[in-house]
Coordinates of C-alpha atoms in Angstrom, one line a residue:
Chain A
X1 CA 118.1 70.6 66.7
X2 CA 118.9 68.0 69.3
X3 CA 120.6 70.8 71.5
X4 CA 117.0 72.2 72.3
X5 CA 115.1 69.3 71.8
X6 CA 116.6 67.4 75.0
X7 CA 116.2 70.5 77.1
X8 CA 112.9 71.0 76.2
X9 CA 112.5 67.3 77.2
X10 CA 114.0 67.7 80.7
X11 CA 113.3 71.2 81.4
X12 CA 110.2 72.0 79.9
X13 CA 106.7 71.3 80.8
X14 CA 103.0 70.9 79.0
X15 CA 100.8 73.3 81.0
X16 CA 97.8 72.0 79.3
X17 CA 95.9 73.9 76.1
X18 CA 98.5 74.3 74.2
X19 CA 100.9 76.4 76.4
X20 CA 104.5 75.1 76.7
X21 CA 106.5 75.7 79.5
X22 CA 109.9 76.9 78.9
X23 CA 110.7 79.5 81.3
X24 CA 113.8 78.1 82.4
X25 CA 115.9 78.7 79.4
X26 CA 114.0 81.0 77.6
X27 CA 112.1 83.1 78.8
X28 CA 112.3 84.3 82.0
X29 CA 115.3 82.4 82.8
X30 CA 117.2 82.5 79.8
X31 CA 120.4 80.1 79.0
X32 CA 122.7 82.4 76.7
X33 CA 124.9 79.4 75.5
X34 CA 121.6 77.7 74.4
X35 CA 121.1 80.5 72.9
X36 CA 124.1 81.1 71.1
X37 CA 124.0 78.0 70.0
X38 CA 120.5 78.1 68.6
X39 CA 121.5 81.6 66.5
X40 CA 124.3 79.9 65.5
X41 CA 122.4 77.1 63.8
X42 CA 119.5 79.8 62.5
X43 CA 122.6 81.8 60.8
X44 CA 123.7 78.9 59.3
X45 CA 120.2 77.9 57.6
X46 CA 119.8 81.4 56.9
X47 CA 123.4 82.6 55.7
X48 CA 122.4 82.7 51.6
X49 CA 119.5 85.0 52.2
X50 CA 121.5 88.4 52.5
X51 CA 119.4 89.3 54.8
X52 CA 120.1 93.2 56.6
X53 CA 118.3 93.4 59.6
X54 CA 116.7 91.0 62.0
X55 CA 113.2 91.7 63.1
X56 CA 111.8 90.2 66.3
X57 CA 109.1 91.7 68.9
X58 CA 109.6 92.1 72.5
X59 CA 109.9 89.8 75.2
X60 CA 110.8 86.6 74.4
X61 CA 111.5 86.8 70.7
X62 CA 114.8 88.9 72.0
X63 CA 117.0 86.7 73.2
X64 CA 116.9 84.4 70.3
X65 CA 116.9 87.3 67.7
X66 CA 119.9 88.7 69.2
X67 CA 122.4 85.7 69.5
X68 CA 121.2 85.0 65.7
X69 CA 122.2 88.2 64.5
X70 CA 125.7 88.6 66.3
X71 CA 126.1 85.1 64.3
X72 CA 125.3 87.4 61.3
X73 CA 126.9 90.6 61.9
X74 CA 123.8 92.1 61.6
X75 CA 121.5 94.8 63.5
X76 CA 118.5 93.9 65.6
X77 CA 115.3 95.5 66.0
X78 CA 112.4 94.4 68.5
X79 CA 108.5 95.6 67.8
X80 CA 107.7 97.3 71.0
X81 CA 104.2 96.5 72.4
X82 CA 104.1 100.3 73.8
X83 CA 105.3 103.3 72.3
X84 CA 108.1 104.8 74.5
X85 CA 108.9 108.8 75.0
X86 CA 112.3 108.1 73.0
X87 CA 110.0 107.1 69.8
X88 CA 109.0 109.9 67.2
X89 CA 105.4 110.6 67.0
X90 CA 104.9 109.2 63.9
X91 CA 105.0 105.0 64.1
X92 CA 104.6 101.7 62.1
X93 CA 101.7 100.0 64.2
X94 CA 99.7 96.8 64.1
X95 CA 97.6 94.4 66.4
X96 CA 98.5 90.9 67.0
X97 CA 96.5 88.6 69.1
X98 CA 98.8 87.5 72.3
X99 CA 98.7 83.6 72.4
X100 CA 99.1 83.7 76.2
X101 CA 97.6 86.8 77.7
X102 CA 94.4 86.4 75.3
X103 CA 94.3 90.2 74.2
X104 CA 94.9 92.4 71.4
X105 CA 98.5 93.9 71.7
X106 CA 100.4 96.0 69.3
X107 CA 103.7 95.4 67.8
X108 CA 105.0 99.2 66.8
X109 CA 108.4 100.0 64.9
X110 CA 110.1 103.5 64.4
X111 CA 109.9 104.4 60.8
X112 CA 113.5 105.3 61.8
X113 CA 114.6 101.5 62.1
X114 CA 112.8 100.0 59.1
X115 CA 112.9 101.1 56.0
X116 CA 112.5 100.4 52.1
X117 CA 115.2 98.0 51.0
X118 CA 115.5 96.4 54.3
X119 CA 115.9 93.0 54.0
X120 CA 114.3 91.2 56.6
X121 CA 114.8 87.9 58.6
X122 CA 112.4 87.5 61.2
X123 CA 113.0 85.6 64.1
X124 CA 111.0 84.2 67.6
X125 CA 110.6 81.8 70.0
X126 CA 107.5 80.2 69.3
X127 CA 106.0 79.5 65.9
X128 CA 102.4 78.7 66.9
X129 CA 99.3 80.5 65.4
X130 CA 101.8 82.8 63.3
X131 CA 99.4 85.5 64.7
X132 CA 102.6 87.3 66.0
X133 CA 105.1 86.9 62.8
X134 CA 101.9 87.9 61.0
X135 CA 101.8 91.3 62.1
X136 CA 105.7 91.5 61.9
X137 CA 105.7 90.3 58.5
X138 CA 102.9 93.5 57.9
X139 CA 104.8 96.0 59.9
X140 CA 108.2 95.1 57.2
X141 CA 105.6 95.3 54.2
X142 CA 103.5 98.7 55.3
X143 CA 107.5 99.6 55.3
X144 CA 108.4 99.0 52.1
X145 CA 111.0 96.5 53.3
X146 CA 111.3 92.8 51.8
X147 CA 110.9 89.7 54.3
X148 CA 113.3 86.6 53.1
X149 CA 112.8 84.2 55.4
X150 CA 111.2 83.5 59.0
X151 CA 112.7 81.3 61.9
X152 CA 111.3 80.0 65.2
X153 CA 113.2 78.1 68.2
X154 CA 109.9 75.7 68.7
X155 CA 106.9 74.9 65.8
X156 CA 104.2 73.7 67.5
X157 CA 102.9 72.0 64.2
X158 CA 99.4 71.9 65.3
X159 CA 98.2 75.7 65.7
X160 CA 98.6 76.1 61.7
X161 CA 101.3 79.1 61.9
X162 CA 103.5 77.4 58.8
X163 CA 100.3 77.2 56.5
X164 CA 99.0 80.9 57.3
X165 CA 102.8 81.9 56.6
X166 CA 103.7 79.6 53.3
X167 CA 101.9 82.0 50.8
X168 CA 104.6 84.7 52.2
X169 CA 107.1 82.5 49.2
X170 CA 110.2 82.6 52.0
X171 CA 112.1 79.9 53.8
X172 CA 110.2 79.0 57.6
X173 CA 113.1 77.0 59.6
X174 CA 112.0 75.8 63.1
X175 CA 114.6 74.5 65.6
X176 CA 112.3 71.7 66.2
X177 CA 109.1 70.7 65.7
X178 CA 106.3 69.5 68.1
X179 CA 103.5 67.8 66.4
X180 CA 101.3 66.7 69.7
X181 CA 101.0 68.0 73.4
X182 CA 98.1 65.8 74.2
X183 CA 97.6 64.8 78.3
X184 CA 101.2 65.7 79.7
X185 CA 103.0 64.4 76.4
X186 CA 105.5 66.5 74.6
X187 CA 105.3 64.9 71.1
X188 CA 108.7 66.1 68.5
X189 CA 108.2 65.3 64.8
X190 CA 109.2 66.7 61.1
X191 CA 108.3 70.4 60.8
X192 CA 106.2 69.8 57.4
Chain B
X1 CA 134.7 102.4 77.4
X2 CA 135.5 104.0 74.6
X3 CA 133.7 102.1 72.3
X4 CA 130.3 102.7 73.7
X5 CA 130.9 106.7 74.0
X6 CA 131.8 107.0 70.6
X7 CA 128.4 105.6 69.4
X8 CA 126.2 107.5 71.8
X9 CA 128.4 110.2 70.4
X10 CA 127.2 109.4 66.8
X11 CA 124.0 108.0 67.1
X12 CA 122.4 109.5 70.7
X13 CA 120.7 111.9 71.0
X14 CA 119.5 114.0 73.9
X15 CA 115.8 114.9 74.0
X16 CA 115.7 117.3 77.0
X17 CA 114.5 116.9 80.7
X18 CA 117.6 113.9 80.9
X19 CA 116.4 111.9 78.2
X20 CA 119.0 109.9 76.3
X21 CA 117.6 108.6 72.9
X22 CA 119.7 105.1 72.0
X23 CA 117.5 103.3 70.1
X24 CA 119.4 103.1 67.3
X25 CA 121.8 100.5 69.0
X26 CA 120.5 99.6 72.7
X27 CA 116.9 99.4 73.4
X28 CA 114.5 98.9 69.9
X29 CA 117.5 98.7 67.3
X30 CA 120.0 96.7 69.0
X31 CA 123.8 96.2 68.1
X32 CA 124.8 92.8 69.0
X33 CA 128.3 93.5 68.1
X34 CA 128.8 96.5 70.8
X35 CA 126.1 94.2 73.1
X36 CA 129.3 91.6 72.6
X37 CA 132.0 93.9 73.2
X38 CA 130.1 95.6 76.7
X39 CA 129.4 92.0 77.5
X40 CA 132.9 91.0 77.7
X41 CA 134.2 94.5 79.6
X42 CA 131.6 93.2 82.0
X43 CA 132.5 89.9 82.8
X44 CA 136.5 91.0 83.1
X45 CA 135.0 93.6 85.1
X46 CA 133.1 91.4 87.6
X47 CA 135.0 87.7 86.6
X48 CA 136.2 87.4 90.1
X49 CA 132.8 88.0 92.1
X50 CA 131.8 84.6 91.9
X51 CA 128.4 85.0 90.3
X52 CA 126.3 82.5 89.6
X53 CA 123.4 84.6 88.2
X54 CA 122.4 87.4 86.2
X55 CA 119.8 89.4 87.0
X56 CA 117.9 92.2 85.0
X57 CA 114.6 93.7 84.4
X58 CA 112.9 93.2 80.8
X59 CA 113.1 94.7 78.4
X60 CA 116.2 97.2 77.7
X61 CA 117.8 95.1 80.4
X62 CA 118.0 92.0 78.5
X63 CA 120.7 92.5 75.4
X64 CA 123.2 93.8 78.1
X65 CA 122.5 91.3 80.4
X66 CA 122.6 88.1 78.1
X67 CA 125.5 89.3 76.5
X68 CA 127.2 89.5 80.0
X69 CA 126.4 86.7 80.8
X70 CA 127.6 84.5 77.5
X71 CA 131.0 85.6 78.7
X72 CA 130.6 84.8 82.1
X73 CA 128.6 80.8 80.9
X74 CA 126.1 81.7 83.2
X75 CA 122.1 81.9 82.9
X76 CA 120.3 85.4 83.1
X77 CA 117.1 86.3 85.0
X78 CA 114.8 89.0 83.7
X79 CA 112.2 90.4 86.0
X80 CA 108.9 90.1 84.5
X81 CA 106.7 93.6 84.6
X82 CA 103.5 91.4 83.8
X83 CA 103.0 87.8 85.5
X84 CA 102.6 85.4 82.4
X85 CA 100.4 82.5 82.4
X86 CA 103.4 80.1 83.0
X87 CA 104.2 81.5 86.1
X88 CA 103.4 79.8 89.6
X89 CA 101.0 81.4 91.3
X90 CA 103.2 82.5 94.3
X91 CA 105.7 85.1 92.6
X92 CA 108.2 87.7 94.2
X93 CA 106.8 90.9 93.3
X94 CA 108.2 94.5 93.6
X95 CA 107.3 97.7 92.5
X96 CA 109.2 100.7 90.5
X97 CA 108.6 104.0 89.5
X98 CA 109.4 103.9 85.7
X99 CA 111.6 106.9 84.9
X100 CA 110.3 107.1 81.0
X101 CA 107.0 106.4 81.4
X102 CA 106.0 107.8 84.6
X103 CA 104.3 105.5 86.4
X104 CA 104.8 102.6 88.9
X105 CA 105.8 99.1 87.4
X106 CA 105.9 95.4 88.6
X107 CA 108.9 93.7 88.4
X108 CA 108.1 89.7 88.9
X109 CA 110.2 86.7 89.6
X110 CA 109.3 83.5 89.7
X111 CA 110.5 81.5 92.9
X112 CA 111.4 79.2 90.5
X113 CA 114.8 80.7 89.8
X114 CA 116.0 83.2 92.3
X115 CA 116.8 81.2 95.1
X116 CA 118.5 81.5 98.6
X117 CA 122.4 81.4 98.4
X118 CA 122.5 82.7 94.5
X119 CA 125.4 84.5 93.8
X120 CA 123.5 87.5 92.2
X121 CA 125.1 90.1 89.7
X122 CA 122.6 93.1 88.1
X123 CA 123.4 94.3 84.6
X124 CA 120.7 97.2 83.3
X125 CA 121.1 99.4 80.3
X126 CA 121.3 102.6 82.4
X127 CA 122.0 103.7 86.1
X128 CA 119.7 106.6 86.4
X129 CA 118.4 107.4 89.7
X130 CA 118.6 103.7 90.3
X131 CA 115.3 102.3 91.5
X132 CA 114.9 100.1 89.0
X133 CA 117.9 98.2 90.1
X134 CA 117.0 98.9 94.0
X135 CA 113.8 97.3 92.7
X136 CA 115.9 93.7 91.6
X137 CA 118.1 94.0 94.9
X138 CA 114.4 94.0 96.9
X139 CA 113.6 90.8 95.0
X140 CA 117.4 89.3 95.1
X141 CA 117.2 90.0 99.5
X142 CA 113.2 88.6 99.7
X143 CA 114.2 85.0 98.1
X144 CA 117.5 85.0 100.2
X145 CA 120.2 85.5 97.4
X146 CA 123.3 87.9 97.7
X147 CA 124.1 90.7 95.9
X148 CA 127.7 90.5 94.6
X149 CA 127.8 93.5 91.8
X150 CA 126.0 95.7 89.7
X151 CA 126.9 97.5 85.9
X152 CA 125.3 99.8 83.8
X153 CA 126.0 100.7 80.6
X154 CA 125.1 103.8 81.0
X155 CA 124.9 105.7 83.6
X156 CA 123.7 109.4 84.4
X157 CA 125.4 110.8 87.4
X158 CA 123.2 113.7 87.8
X159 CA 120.2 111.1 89.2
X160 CA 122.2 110.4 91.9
X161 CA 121.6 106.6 91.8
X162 CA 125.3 105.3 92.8
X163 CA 124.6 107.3 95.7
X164 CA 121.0 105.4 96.7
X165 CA 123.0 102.1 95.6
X166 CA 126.4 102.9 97.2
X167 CA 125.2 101.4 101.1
X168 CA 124.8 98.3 99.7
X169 CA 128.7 97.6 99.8
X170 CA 129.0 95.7 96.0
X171 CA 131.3 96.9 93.3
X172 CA 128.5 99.5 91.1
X173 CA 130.3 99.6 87.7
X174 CA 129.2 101.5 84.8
X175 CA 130.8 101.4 81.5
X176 CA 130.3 105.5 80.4
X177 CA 129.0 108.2 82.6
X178 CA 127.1 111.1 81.4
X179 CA 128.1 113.9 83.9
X180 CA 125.8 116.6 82.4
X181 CA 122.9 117.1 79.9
X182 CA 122.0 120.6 80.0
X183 CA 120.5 122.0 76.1
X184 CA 121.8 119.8 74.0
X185 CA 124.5 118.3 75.3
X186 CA 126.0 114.8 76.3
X187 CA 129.0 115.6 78.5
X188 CA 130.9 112.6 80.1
X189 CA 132.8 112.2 82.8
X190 CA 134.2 110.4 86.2
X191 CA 131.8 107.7 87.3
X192 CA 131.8 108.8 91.2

């Protein structure tokens, strides 16, 4: 998507390791028409899936998650990382390594929000290690819901995430696709 | 707004001690189509303050406030409550007591984007006894911006917060106000 492809080239920024930049229109600052355009595109790719609910996991995955499914007509719900006094005792929870903080954290759904039959399209921000749409994905499963497709705003082809997640059988769409961040270089490619 | 009373109507629920459950359609399910529909009451609400920010604190904050601010084309802040790797080092940082979880929070901005002469309007999912937003207007004063407005969705006039928020001399506009929650009721009312 050339949209977010040229503002990742003029806003964002290789930190080094690995860790992209993109706190100025996504999240931290967030742009909502970049945002609405991006769901917009992700509803498109998405639209034959009859999909019911969009899963995502709090922070940054909300945004995103959110303009796709007002593209959709469809209900959100964001994996908290702690349980809060509103939630019933009893909880779908699982660990997922964080990419940036280098800690276990937990992803946790009410029982109340996901449920067999759901149909599930899960979207994020970043598609990296897949750690993080991992545990989603086992969250909708433990559930009894079905997953029928995953999408990402930014692959970063190198950390493996689309081979840990092909043996799922469901479409992965990325936004766009970077292949190398080597030095200070932001390197776009095919998503394959 | 009618809209937004009817489903706390349906689907809220008060859990005692002036708790409002909404997690079926604000803060871990989300609705994008009421998030649209609040959105827009917002920015007719506050289209002639001449914002040129939105600011919020993650993470219930962030459906209302993106949704405000697609209507008003403008980009959204969230306060951070943990300082990610991406951030500079130097950050504005501000403390709040948390109201559901009973302890003090950070809330974190980057210098990055709150600046002197912003034009700064606060959108949270609930006025309550209002230091959360007295938190952001800390943050907003410390980097040099002004405070033009603040809305809530919700907002529980028994906290008092309009009253803690009221010396600050910007329009405070909340969208339903919940007068009374005594057993197990939701009563609603006059917002002042």
């Amino acid at each position: 998507m050339e949209l977010l492809k040229q503002r990742i080239l003029k806003d964002g920024r290789n930190l080094g390791r690995g860790i992209l930049k993109v706190d100025g229109f996504i999240n931290h600052q967030v742009d909502p028409m970049l945002m609405d355009a991006c769901g917009q595109e992700f509803a498109r790719r998405f639209a034959s899936l009859d999909a019911n609910k969009v899963l995502t996991a709090e922070i940054s995955g909300i945004a995103p998650a959110i303009a796709t499914a007002l593209h959709m007509q469809l209900p959100v719900v964001y994996a908290r990382k702690s349980k809060p006094i509103t939630m019933p005792d009893q909880v779908f929870l699982t660990l997922a390594p964080s990419h940036t903080k280098g800690v276990m954290v937990e992803l946790i759904i009410s029982p109340e929000h996901l449920k067999k039959g759901d149909r599930i399209l899960i979207i994020d921000d970043f598609l990296a290690t897949g750690s993080t749409i991992q545990g989603l994905v086992r969250l909708a499963q433990t559930a009894g819901a079905s997953l029928v497709g995953i999408g990402a705003l930014i692959e970063k082809t190198f950390e493996g995430g689309r081979q840990l997640l092909k043996p799922l059988g469901v479409p992965i769409e990325s936004l766009v696709c970077i292949t190398s961040m080597e030095g200070d270089q932001i390197v776009f490619g095919g998503c394959d």
